[in-house]
């Protein structure tokens, strides 16, 4: 698809969409969002890029092999579960580290978040693996 | 005990690295593992000799009540010492036998892994962990039999061994699960201590048969005996270790372990003694056809195992004692005989006993080991094998004398095989062999000589192991302590007379062997009858059947594929619903807002448009509209997470399907199908729609059980620190489900990748590094 309008809008949208996907991932525990939704959003953003510029260009932009995301994501999710085991609790129990910041802000780090990041990466990796494989022929 | 098994696994894992580092001396160094374990197991000897059994339980899945319980009693200790003691000899021997083989590091990994699994098997006190170790030994055996995987024979034999033993393992698992369901416990020692519940159950015959099938397949009993001679495709150290001394004894071990539970049950007694007797007859008869030294030894192993099965089935104090003594004696003579046969093959170039003569002149030490082990195997005094055979004869005389007929015949055949393997190729004035014969290297002499020597020492002094080891081991089989003394000389008893008869028959058989062997081969040859033929026909038929079935229900045509899946799902669910009468529909009407009707109208219109579309792009677009309509319904009912996911999935599906369609030929959807195909598709689709609609109505008809959702709503913030219940369920409450789902995603993605990549390997954008500086806009114009 050799469309100037599509390419121009894609260049504008891609950054926002990818940032938005991370935003969705991070806020997911309290508000609509999460790893699945964030991952799908990021994948949709790359899909848009594929439509506008082709798979080769999209692949250059993503830089990592989508298959590597699959492995890293699954490892992160399992690691989140194993951290709980290290604490002597059953596999996949949530452990939290809450850091208070000046003002009333706080940062909540958790194995649950790590797990959700794993979900995010697997979802992105799955869709992109399929997209690139389809377009790569 | 668990730590010993884990340590063995750990060493097995690093063994390939060590083997590469140490080169030719690797065998000697790696033998330190079994040697160390042997010494460690010996420390249990005082406690076991005192009649105690040492228990050790480690929580595994505490919520489910699964523990890794290990137990050391006489029988376990005897097996553990055999596994580690013979393991030392085998690891050293393998270093010489497979010297220079580039796959030797891998060989050590699997061999030591097998040893670890076997140790786990014989010290497990839990039915489930015993099963896991049991199957691990089958799998390692598969890799070891198929070690020379470049040969089709090796691969077929490995697969056969795996299918038979693992298939039997599944039968055994079914039996175990029945035991667990009946008694409510997985503990083996608990079962032995209190078998009353199990014995009173109407399922008892099924339990006995299933467990026995597991043991019979593993120990190569009739009609599953055929895999063991074929497993001789494995390198000789494997045959000596797995297929004579240890793994094939796992079946015997299991029967011995459970003997106190079932002893006296008529089915148990008859099943074991009859199968044992039948196996003896079959294997003894079949061995007469063979002239390959390893195949002959395999048949003699089957005969020996069958003898133990028979003795365990008979039960009682004599038979239990005899089984245990025979177990040790057999391990001590059969492993060296295999190693000797392997050495001859290695140094003289053949395993055909008719092709070899006078090899002993060049290989005096190998011959010495062969003779010592052979005399014990033949059941001649003054070796340990004789002590074992005398006990077995007395046990049979004591209980069911008619079983003496197969046993005496078996004794004659065992003597024949011992002569054929340990005497015939070595004796003679002139050397006849396919290649120049040398004595085997030290590494291939130590094991056979030491093990065969142990048979001599124990023949003269059986009390060395009697009270400390064999009495507690026999007590585990009998179910009660029973003190006995082992003697070489029992006096002029009926058993001695039978022994003499056995030897006389054996000598006669040996004298006429060549004529008998040639006549049998000429008459019957390699006819494919019996269980081996059944197995072959089963395997030959299985693949064509699977192919035909797959072509029928999962053809390349995607629509047929989907039609079959949907039709099966609809029929299975729908018929169940109708038969059980559970499809009670709630048809109460609740008026909705006008915009809800509007969205519904759009959804219906989109569905009709999709069905009526002539070309693919309009069809998929219509489906996309339908999906978005449903997502809007989720928005109405305040399910934002669901709605967002649905929107994104619909978008991606349209994009991916559009990409797929670009590769398909352009023609009308209608032209491809005739009326009949469309009619079937329409019927299945309509039924599926009706079913889903009625299921939805049926579910909403009843009151919703809100306990789970109330719990999630109440606990979401207090226990999981999250306010979005959907996400908390996904990543915390039911995180293990999510873990399963993303694993499925990964598998699916890899599958898609492999399928698409297979068509065209050369043009793959992820693997071909793009030339530097190529502008992004140069990407493929699709």
PDB file of C-alpha atoms in Angstrom, chain B residues 79-234:
ATOM      1  CA  UNK B  79      18.548 -52.950  44.404  1.00  0.00           C
ATOM      2  CA  UNK B  80      20.361 -49.671  45.100  1.00  0.00           C
ATOM      3  CA  UNK B  81      23.625 -51.532  45.729  1.00  0.00           C
ATOM      4  CA  UNK B  82      23.181 -53.551  42.527  1.00  0.00           C
ATOM      5  CA  UNK B  83      22.436 -50.394  40.527  1.00  0.00           C
ATOM      6  CA  UNK B  84      25.423 -48.458  41.868  1.00  0.00           C
ATOM      7  CA  UNK B  85      27.835 -51.390  42.171  1.00  0.00           C
ATOM      8  CA  UNK B  86      27.299 -52.655  38.641  1.00  0.00           C
ATOM      9  CA  UNK B  87      27.138 -49.013  37.584  1.00  0.00           C
ATOM     10  CA  UNK B  88      30.802 -48.600  38.556  1.00  0.00           C
ATOM     11  CA  UNK B  89      31.802 -51.519  36.337  1.00  0.00           C
ATOM     12  CA  UNK B  90      29.654 -50.322  33.440  1.00  0.00           C
ATOM     13  CA  UNK B  91      30.870 -46.709  33.454  1.00  0.00           C
ATOM     14  CA  UNK B  92      34.492 -47.850  33.380  1.00  0.00           C
ATOM     15  CA  UNK B  93      33.740 -50.449  30.719  1.00  0.00           C
ATOM     16  CA  UNK B  94      31.890 -47.951  28.528  1.00  0.00           C
ATOM     17  CA  UNK B  95      34.969 -45.705  28.530  1.00  0.00           C
ATOM     18  CA  UNK B  96      36.901 -48.481  26.802  1.00  0.00           C
ATOM     19  CA  UNK B  97      34.110 -49.859  24.674  1.00  0.00           C
ATOM     20  CA  UNK B  98      33.028 -46.542  23.165  1.00  0.00           C
ATOM     21  CA  UNK B  99      36.516 -45.036  23.115  1.00  0.00           C
ATOM     22  CA  UNK B 100      36.766 -42.385  20.448  1.00  0.00           C
ATOM     23  CA  UNK B 101      33.038 -42.281  19.782  1.00  0.00           C
ATOM     24  CA  UNK B 102      32.155 -38.587  19.369  1.00  0.00           C
ATOM     25  CA  UNK B 103      28.807 -39.208  21.060  1.00  0.00           C
ATOM     26  CA  UNK B 104      30.407 -40.625  24.212  1.00  0.00           C
ATOM     27  CA  UNK B 105      29.698 -37.481  26.321  1.00  0.00           C
ATOM     28  CA  UNK B 106      26.007 -37.747  25.446  1.00  0.00           C
ATOM     29  CA  UNK B 107      26.144 -41.433  26.294  1.00  0.00           C
ATOM     30  CA  UNK B 108      27.373 -40.673  29.817  1.00  0.00           C
ATOM     31  CA  UNK B 109      24.628 -38.097  30.283  1.00  0.00           C
ATOM     32  CA  UNK B 110      21.878 -40.582  29.494  1.00  0.00           C
ATOM     33  CA  UNK B 111      23.499 -43.530  31.242  1.00  0.00           C
ATOM     34  CA  UNK B 112      24.020 -41.645  34.497  1.00  0.00           C
ATOM     35  CA  UNK B 113      20.562 -40.101  34.140  1.00  0.00           C
ATOM     36  CA  UNK B 114      19.179 -43.601  33.899  1.00  0.00           C
ATOM     37  CA  UNK B 115      21.077 -44.592  37.022  1.00  0.00           C
ATOM     38  CA  UNK B 116      19.610 -41.662  38.938  1.00  0.00           C
ATOM     39  CA  UNK B 117      16.077 -42.555  37.797  1.00  0.00           C
ATOM     40  CA  UNK B 118      16.605 -46.182  38.716  1.00  0.00           C
ATOM     41  CA  UNK B 119      17.804 -45.245  42.201  1.00  0.00           C
ATOM     42  CA  UNK B 120      14.743 -43.054  42.577  1.00  0.00           C
ATOM     43  CA  UNK B 121      12.549 -45.938  41.482  1.00  0.00           C
ATOM     44  CA  UNK B 122      13.874 -48.424  43.991  1.00  0.00           C
ATOM     45  CA  UNK B 123      13.812 -46.015  46.937  1.00  0.00           C
ATOM     46  CA  UNK B 124      10.408 -44.401  46.268  1.00  0.00           C
ATOM     47  CA  UNK B 125       7.783 -44.949  48.893  1.00  0.00           C
ATOM     48  CA  UNK B 126       5.112 -43.159  46.891  1.00  0.00           C
ATOM     49  CA  UNK B 127       3.165 -44.643  44.005  1.00  0.00           C
ATOM     50  CA  UNK B 128       3.220 -41.452  41.955  1.00  0.00           C
ATOM     51  CA  UNK B 129       6.931 -40.754  42.290  1.00  0.00           C
ATOM     52  CA  UNK B 130       7.635 -44.433  41.606  1.00  0.00           C
ATOM     53  CA  UNK B 131       5.676 -44.083  38.378  1.00  0.00           C
ATOM     54  CA  UNK B 132       7.581 -40.942  37.377  1.00  0.00           C
ATOM     55  CA  UNK B 133      10.958 -42.624  37.927  1.00  0.00           C
ATOM     56  CA  UNK B 134       9.629 -45.749  36.181  1.00  0.00           C
ATOM     57  CA  UNK B 135       8.814 -43.820  33.015  1.00  0.00           C
ATOM     58  CA  UNK B 136      12.129 -41.953  33.237  1.00  0.00           C
ATOM     59  CA  UNK B 137      13.922 -45.284  33.036  1.00  0.00           C
ATOM     60  CA  UNK B 138      11.826 -46.189  29.968  1.00  0.00           C
ATOM     61  CA  UNK B 139      12.727 -42.918  28.281  1.00  0.00           C
ATOM     62  CA  UNK B 140      16.448 -43.157  29.035  1.00  0.00           C
ATOM     63  CA  UNK B 141      16.328 -46.748  27.820  1.00  0.00           C
ATOM     64  CA  UNK B 142      14.795 -45.469  24.569  1.00  0.00           C
ATOM     65  CA  UNK B 143      17.693 -43.087  24.018  1.00  0.00           C
ATOM     66  CA  UNK B 144      20.256 -45.731  24.893  1.00  0.00           C
ATOM     67  CA  UNK B 145      18.783 -48.470  22.682  1.00  0.00           C
ATOM     68  CA  UNK B 146      18.625 -45.957  19.844  1.00  0.00           C
ATOM     69  CA  UNK B 147      22.127 -44.684  20.585  1.00  0.00           C
ATOM     70  CA  UNK B 148      23.363 -45.681  17.132  1.00  0.00           C
ATOM     71  CA  UNK B 149      20.512 -43.724  15.641  1.00  0.00           C
ATOM     72  CA  UNK B 150      21.938 -43.658  12.155  1.00  0.00           C
ATOM     73  CA  UNK B 151      20.750 -47.260  11.746  1.00  0.00           C
ATOM     74  CA  UNK B 152      17.068 -47.877  11.033  1.00  0.00           C
ATOM     75  CA  UNK B 153      17.213 -51.116  13.058  1.00  0.00           C
ATOM     76  CA  UNK B 154      18.351 -49.263  16.150  1.00  0.00           C
ATOM     77  CA  UNK B 155      15.602 -46.697  15.828  1.00  0.00           C
ATOM     78  CA  UNK B 156      12.900 -49.334  15.323  1.00  0.00           C
ATOM     79  CA  UNK B 157      14.139 -51.349  18.307  1.00  0.00           C
ATOM     80  CA  UNK B 158      14.289 -48.242  20.484  1.00  0.00           C
ATOM     81  CA  UNK B 159      10.753 -47.278  19.554  1.00  0.00           C
ATOM     82  CA  UNK B 160       9.554 -50.806  20.190  1.00  0.00           C
ATOM     83  CA  UNK B 161      11.164 -50.894  23.625  1.00  0.00           C
ATOM     84  CA  UNK B 162       9.642 -47.516  24.453  1.00  0.00           C
ATOM     85  CA  UNK B 163       6.149 -48.321  23.212  1.00  0.00           C
ATOM     86  CA  UNK B 164       6.000 -51.635  25.034  1.00  0.00           C
ATOM     87  CA  UNK B 165       7.458 -50.494  28.351  1.00  0.00           C
ATOM     88  CA  UNK B 166       5.837 -47.054  28.443  1.00  0.00           C
ATOM     89  CA  UNK B 167       2.517 -48.534  27.334  1.00  0.00           C
ATOM     90  CA  UNK B 168       2.747 -51.031  30.177  1.00  0.00           C
ATOM     91  CA  UNK B 169       3.691 -48.142  32.431  1.00  0.00           C
ATOM     92  CA  UNK B 170       0.387 -46.486  31.586  1.00  0.00           C
ATOM     93  CA  UNK B 171      -1.494 -49.650  32.530  1.00  0.00           C
ATOM     94  CA  UNK B 172       0.447 -49.629  35.786  1.00  0.00           C
ATOM     95  CA  UNK B 173      -0.475 -45.980  36.350  1.00  0.00           C
ATOM     96  CA  UNK B 174      -4.147 -46.874  35.905  1.00  0.00           C
ATOM     97  CA  UNK B 175      -3.680 -49.611  38.507  1.00  0.00           C
ATOM     98  CA  UNK B 176      -1.933 -47.168  40.861  1.00  0.00           C
ATOM     99  CA  UNK B 177      -4.720 -44.613  40.441  1.00  0.00           C
ATOM    100  CA  UNK B 178      -7.254 -47.283  41.351  1.00  0.00           C
ATOM    101  CA  UNK B 179      -5.243 -48.123  44.456  1.00  0.00           C
ATOM    102  CA  UNK B 180      -5.132 -44.443  45.374  1.00  0.00           C
ATOM    103  CA  UNK B 181      -8.860 -44.032  44.750  1.00  0.00           C
ATOM    104  CA  UNK B 182      -9.655 -47.066  46.895  1.00  0.00           C
ATOM    105  CA  UNK B 183      -7.286 -46.446  49.789  1.00  0.00           C
ATOM    106  CA  UNK B 184      -7.017 -42.665  49.593  1.00  0.00           C
ATOM    107  CA  UNK B 185      -3.252 -42.782  49.988  1.00  0.00           C
ATOM    108  CA  UNK B 186      -0.219 -42.848  47.702  1.00  0.00           C
ATOM    109  CA  UNK B 187       2.079 -44.354  50.313  1.00  0.00           C
ATOM    110  CA  UNK B 188       3.519 -47.750  49.436  1.00  0.00           C
ATOM    111  CA  UNK B 189       4.535 -48.593  52.994  1.00  0.00           C
ATOM    112  CA  UNK B 190       1.067 -47.545  54.133  1.00  0.00           C
ATOM    113  CA  UNK B 191      -0.463 -49.930  51.624  1.00  0.00           C
ATOM    114  CA  UNK B 192       1.729 -52.796  52.769  1.00  0.00           C
ATOM    115  CA  UNK B 193       0.975 -52.108  56.420  1.00  0.00           C
ATOM    116  CA  UNK B 194      -2.783 -52.025  55.894  1.00  0.00           C
ATOM    117  CA  UNK B 195      -3.950 -53.713  52.685  1.00  0.00           C
ATOM    118  CA  UNK B 196      -7.403 -54.641  54.017  1.00  0.00           C
ATOM    119  CA  UNK B 197      -9.299 -51.819  52.233  1.00  0.00           C
ATOM    120  CA  UNK B 198      -7.742 -52.677  48.904  1.00  0.00           C
ATOM    121  CA  UNK B 199      -8.246 -56.409  49.274  1.00  0.00           C
ATOM    122  CA  UNK B 200     -11.924 -55.897  50.080  1.00  0.00           C
ATOM    123  CA  UNK B 201     -12.522 -53.788  46.980  1.00  0.00           C
ATOM    124  CA  UNK B 202     -14.413 -55.278  44.007  1.00  0.00           C
ATOM    125  CA  UNK B 203     -11.810 -53.584  41.778  1.00  0.00           C
ATOM    126  CA  UNK B 204      -9.008 -55.763  43.168  1.00  0.00           C
ATOM    127  CA  UNK B 205      -8.756 -58.051  40.088  1.00  0.00           C
ATOM    128  CA  UNK B 206      -8.398 -55.030  37.807  1.00  0.00           C
ATOM    129  CA  UNK B 207      -5.708 -53.558  40.068  1.00  0.00           C
ATOM    130  CA  UNK B 208      -3.734 -56.811  40.081  1.00  0.00           C
ATOM    131  CA  UNK B 209      -3.924 -57.244  36.308  1.00  0.00           C
ATOM    132  CA  UNK B 210      -3.000 -53.633  35.519  1.00  0.00           C
ATOM    133  CA  UNK B 211      -0.052 -53.521  37.898  1.00  0.00           C
ATOM    134  CA  UNK B 212       1.105 -56.906  36.630  1.00  0.00           C
ATOM    135  CA  UNK B 213       0.969 -55.697  33.006  1.00  0.00           C
ATOM    136  CA  UNK B 214       3.268 -52.834  33.964  1.00  0.00           C
ATOM    137  CA  UNK B 215       5.710 -55.251  35.560  1.00  0.00           C
ATOM    138  CA  UNK B 216       5.470 -57.793  32.725  1.00  0.00           C
ATOM    139  CA  UNK B 217       6.230 -55.246  30.006  1.00  0.00           C
ATOM    140  CA  UNK B 218       9.191 -53.861  31.920  1.00  0.00           C
ATOM    141  CA  UNK B 219      10.596 -57.288  32.732  1.00  0.00           C
ATOM    142  CA  UNK B 220       9.913 -58.637  29.232  1.00  0.00           C
ATOM    143  CA  UNK B 221       7.479 -61.351  30.274  1.00  0.00           C
ATOM    144  CA  UNK B 222       5.318 -63.218  27.777  1.00  0.00           C
ATOM    145  CA  UNK B 223       3.585 -61.925  25.662  1.00  0.00           C
ATOM    146  CA  UNK B 224       5.724 -58.758  25.873  1.00  0.00           C
ATOM    147  CA  UNK B 225       9.063 -60.594  25.803  1.00  0.00           C
ATOM    148  CA  UNK B 226       9.971 -59.672  22.220  1.00  0.00           C
ATOM    149  CA  UNK B 227      11.307 -56.176  22.857  1.00  0.00           C
ATOM    150  CA  UNK B 228      14.258 -57.306  24.951  1.00  0.00           C
ATOM    151  CA  UNK B 229      16.184 -59.317  22.312  1.00  0.00           C
ATOM    152  CA  UNK B 230      15.638 -56.429  19.870  1.00  0.00           C
ATOM    153  CA  UNK B 231      16.929 -53.974  22.470  1.00  0.00           C
ATOM    154  CA  UNK B 232      20.325 -55.624  21.979  1.00  0.00           C
ATOM    155  CA  UNK B 233      20.782 -53.032  19.238  1.00  0.00           C
ATOM    156  CA  UNK B 234      22.052 -50.892  22.105  1.00  0.00           C
TER     157      UNK B 234
END
